[in-house]
Coordinates of C-alpha atoms and ligand atoms in Angstrom, one line a residue:
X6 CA -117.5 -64.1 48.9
X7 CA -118.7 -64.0 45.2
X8 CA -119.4 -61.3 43.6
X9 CA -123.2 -60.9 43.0
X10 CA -125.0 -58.8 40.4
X11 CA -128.4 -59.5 40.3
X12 CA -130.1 -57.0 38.1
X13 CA -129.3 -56.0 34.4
X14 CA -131.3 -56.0 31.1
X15 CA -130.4 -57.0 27.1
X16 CA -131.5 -56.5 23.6
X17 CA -134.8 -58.8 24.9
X18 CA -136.4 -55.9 26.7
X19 CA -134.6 -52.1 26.7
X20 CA -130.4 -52.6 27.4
X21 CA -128.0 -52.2 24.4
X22 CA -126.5 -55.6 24.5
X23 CA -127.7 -59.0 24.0
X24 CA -127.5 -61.8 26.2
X25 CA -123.7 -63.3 25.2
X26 CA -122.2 -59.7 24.8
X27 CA -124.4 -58.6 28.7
X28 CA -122.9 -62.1 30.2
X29 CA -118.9 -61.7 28.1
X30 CA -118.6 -58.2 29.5
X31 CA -120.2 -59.2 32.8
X32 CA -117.6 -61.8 33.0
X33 CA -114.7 -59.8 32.5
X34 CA -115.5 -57.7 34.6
X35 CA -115.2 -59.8 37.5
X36 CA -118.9 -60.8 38.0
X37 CA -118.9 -64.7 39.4
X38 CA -123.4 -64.8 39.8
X39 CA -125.2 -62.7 37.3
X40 CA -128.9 -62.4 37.0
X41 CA -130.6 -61.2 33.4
X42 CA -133.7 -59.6 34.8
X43 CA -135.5 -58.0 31.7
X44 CA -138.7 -56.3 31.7
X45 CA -141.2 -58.5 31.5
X46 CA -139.7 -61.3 29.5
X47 CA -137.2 -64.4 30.0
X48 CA -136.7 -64.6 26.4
X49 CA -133.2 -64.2 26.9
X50 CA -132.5 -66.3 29.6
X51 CA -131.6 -69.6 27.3
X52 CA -129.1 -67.8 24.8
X53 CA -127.4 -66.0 28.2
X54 CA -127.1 -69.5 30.1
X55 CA -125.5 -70.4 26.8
X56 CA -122.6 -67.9 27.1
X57 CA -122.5 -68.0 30.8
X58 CA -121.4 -71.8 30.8
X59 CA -119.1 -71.0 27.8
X60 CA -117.7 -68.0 30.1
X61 CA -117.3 -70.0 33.4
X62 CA -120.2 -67.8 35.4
X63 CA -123.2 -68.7 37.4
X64 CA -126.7 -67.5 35.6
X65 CA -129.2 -66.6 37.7
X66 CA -133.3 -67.1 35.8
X67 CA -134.2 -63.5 36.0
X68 CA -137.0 -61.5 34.9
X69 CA -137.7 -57.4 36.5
X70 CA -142.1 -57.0 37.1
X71 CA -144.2 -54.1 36.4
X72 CA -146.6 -53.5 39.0
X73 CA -149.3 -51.6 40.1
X74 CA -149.5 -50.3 43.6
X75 CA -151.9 -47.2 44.5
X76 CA -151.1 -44.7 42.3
X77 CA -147.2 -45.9 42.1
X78 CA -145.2 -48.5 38.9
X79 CA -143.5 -51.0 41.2
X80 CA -140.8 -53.0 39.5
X81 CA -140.5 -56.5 41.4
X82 CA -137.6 -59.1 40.4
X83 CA -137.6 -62.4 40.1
X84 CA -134.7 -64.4 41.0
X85 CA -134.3 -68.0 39.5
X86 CA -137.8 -68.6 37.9
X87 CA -138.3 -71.6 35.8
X88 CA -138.5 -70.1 32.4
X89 CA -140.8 -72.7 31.1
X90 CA -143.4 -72.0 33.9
X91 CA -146.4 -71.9 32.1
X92 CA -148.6 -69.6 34.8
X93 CA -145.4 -67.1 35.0
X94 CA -145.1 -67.0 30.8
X95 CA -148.9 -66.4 30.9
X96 CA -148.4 -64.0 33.1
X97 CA -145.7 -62.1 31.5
X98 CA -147.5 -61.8 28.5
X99 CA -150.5 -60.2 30.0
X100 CA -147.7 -57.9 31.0
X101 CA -146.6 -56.9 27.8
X102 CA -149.7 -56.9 26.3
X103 CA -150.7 -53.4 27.1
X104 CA -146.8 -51.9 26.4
X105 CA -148.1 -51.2 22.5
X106 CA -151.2 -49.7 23.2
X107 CA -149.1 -48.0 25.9
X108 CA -146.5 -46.7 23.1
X109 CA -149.1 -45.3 20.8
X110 CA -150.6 -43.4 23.9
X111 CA -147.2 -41.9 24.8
X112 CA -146.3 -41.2 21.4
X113 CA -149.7 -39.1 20.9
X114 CA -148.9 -37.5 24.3
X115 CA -145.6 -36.2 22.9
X116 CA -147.7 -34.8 19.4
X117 CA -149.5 -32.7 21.6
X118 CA -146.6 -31.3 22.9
X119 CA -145.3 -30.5 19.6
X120 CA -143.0 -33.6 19.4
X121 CA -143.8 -35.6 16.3
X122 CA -143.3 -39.1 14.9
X123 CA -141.9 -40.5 18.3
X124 CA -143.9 -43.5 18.3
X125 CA -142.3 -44.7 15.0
X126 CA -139.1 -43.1 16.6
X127 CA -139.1 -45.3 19.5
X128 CA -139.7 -48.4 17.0
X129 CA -136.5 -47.7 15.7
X130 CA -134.7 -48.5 18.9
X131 CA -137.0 -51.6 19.8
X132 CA -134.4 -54.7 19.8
X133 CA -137.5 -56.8 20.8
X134 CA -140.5 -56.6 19.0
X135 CA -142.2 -58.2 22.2
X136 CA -140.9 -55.1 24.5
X137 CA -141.7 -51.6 23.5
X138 CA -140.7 -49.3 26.8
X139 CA -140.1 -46.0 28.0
X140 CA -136.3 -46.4 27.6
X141 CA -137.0 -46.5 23.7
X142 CA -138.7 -43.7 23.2
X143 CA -135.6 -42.1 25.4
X144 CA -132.9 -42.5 23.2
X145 CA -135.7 -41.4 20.2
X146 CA -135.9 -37.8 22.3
X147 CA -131.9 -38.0 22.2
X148 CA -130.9 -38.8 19.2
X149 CA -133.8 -36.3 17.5
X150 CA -131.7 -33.6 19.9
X151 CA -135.3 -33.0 22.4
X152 CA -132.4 -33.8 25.3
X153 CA -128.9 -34.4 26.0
X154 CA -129.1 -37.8 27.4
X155 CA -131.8 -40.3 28.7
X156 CA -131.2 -39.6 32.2
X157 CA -132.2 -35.5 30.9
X158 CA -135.0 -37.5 29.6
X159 CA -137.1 -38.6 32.5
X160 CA -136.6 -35.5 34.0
X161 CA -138.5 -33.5 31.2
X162 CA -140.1 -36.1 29.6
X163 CA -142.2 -39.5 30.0
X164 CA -142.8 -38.7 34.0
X165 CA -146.1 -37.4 35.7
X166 CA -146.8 -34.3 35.1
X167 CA -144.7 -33.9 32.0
X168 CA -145.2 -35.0 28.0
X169 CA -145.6 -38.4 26.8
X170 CA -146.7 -39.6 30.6
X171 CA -149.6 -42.0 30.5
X172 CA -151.1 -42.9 33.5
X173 CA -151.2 -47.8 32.6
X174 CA -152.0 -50.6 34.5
X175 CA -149.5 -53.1 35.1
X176 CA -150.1 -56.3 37.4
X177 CA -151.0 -56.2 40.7
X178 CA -148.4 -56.7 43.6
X179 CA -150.2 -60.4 44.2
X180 CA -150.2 -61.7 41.2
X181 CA -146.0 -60.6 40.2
X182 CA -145.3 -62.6 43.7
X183 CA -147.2 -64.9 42.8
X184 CA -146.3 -65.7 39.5
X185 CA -142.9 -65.6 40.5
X186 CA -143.5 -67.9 43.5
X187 CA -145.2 -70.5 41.2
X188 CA -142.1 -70.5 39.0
X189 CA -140.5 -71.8 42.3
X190 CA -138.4 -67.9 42.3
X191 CA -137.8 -65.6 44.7
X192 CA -139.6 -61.7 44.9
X193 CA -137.5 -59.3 45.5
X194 CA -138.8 -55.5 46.0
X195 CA -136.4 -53.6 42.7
X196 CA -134.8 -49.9 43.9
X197 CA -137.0 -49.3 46.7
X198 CA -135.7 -45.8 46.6
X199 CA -137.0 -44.9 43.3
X200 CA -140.9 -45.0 44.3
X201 CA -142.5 -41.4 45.0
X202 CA -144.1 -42.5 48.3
X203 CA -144.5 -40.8 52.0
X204 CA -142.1 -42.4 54.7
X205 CA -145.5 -44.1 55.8
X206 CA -146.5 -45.0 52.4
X207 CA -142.9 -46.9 52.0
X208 CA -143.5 -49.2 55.1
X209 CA -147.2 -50.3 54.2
X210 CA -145.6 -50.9 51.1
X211 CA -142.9 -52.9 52.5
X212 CA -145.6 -54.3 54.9
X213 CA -147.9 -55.4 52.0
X214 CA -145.0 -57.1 50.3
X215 CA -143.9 -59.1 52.7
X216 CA -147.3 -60.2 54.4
X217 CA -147.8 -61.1 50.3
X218 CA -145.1 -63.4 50.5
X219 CA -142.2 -61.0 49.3
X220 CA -139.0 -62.3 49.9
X221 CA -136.5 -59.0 49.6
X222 CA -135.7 -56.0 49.0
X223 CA -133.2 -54.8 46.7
X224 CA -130.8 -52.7 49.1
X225 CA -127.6 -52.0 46.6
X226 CA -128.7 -50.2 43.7
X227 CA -127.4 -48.2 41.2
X228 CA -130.6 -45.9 41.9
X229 CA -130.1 -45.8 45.4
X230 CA -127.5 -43.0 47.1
X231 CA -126.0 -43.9 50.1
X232 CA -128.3 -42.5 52.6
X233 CA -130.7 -44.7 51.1
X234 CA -128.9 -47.6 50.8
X235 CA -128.6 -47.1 54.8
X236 CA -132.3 -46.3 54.7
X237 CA -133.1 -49.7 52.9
X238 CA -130.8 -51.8 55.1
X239 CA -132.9 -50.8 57.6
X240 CA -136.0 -51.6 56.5
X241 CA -135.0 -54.9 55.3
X242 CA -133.9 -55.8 58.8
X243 CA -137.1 -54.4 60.6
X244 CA -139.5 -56.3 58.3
X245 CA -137.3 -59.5 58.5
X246 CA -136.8 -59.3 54.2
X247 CA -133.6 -60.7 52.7
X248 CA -131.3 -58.1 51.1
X249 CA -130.3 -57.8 47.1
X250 CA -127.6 -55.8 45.1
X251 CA -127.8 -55.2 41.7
X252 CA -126.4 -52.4 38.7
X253 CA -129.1 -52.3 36.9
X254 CA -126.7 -52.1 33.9
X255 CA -128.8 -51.1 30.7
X256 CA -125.5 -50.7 28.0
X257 CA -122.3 -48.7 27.5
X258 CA -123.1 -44.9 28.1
X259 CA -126.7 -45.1 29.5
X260 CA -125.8 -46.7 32.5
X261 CA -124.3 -45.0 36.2
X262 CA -123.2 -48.3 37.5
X263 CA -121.1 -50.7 35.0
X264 CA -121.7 -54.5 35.3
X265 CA -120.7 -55.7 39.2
X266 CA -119.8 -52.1 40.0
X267 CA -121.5 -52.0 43.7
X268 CA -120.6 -52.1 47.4
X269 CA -120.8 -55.2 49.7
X270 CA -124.1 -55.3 51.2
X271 CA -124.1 -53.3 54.5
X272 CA -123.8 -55.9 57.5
X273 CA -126.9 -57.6 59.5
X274 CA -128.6 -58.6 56.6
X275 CA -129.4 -61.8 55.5
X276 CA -128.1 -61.5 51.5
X277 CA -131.2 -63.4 48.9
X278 CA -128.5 -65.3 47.8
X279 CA -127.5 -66.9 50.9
X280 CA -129.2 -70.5 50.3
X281 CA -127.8 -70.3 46.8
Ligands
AMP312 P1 -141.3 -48.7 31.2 O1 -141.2 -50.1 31.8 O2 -141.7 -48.7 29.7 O3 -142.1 -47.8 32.0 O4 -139.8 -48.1 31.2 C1 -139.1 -48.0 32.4 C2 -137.6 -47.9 32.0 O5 -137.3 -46.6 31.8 C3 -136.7 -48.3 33.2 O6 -136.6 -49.7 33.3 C4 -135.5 -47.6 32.9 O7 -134.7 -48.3 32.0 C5 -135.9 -46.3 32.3 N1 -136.0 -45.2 33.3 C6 -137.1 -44.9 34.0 N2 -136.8 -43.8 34.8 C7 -135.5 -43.5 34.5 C8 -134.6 -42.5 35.0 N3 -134.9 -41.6 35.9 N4 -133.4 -42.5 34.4 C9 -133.0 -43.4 33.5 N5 -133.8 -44.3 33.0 C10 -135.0 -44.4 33.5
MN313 MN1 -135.1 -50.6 31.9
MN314 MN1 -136.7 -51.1 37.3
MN315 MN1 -134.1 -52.8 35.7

């Protein structure tokens, strides 16, 4: 079997490498099918197909949602999109549109807790001046010594209920399928396991998604332990949804998984890649 890693980000939204140094490393490492999946954006999908060719790997068109569901961010993938799709680039955009807006908000939300400046500080870190995210105001808070490290980060910071968390609408589960359907892609449900939902509130989820058209769930991730993993197996069997596995690699250092890092899917699923 190849080995499969279908989520990671670059320099075009919030990982520490750009597209030829994510693919070169991802290559060495053993990775045969990788999929750039950043936030929002296939800006980097042309220069990465580039370096995948020249490194002898398969690139998969990616691109990683923000949704909207209830109360809850989603984060939906989309597996290979055509990135010249003019409904999905529209769609994107809107997307992005609110992330600056967004940033100021946060930024003034960490003032008032008597952290200054981190909206400029996080503009320091953009790589992208299309992409302003969460993950850059992060290594801001680390590097001005607020936290140890990003993962510190989201525990004290930029989360419900703490400073710098603005409550932001993203796009709705329906329109991030569809988009991603029009593109001719596949939508696959990102680390299922990271959503702060009831047991119930997981399978209408799951439910939704599917009777939406959603085509997976990602069941290997590096956000997922191993009950959960087991967990989303499961689920991806009992509502008939292909399976995924990716590292979500962001850079060296910030991430827990490196590039192809993962377990083989568990068995009785149908992997998204299987028509490939
Ligand atoms: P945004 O899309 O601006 O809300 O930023 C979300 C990004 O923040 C994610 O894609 C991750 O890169 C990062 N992030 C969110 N939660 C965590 C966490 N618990 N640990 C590390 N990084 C996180
Ligand atoms: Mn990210
Ligand atoms: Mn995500
Ligand atoms: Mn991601």
């Amino acid at each position: 079997m190849l080995r499969y890693d279908l989520h990671s980000h670059s320099t075009h939204s919030d990982g520490l490498l750009t597209p030829t140094a994510l693919v070169r490393r991802a290559a060495e490492r053993g990775v045969e099918v990788l999929a750039l999946t950043d936030h929002d954006e296939v800006g980097g999908l042309a220069e990465a197909r580039e370096a995948a060719f020249e490194a002898g790997i398969r690139l998969v068109n990616g691109a990683e949602l923000s949704v909207s569901w209830r109360d809850v961010t989603l984060h939906v993938l989309a597996f290979r999109i055509d990135p010249s799709c003019p409904e999905l680039i529209d769609g994107l955009a809107s997307i992005r549109e609110g992330r600056s807006g967004r940033a100021r908000r946060i930024g003034e939300s960490l003032a008032a807790a008597g952290i200054p400046d981190a909206y400029e500080g996080a503009l320091k870190f953009v790589t992208s001046e299309r992409l302003v995210s969460r993950t850059h105001f992060a290594r801001f808070l680390v590097e001005a010594g607020h936290v140890r490290d990003t993962k510190e980060v989201f525990h004290r910071y930029l989360v419900r209920g703490k400073p710098g968390h603005v409550e932001h609408q993203w796009a709705t589960l329906q329109q991030a399928i569809h988009w991603i359907h029009v593109a001719g892609g596949r939508a696959v449900m990102a680390h299922p396991g990271r959503y702060k939902v009831t047991p119930s509130g997981m399978r209408e989820l799951l439910a939704e998604f599917r009777d939406e058209g959603g085509d997976g769930i990602e069941v290997i991730s590096s956000s997922h332990t191993g009950a959960q993993t087991a967990e989303f197996a499961r689920h991806a069997r009992a509502f008939g949804l292909a399976a995924s596995s990716g590292s979500d690699y962001h850079g060296p250092g910030e991430s827990w998984v490196d590039l192809g890092d993962m377990p083989e899917l568990p068995g009785g699923l149908v992997p998204v890649w299987k028509d490939w």
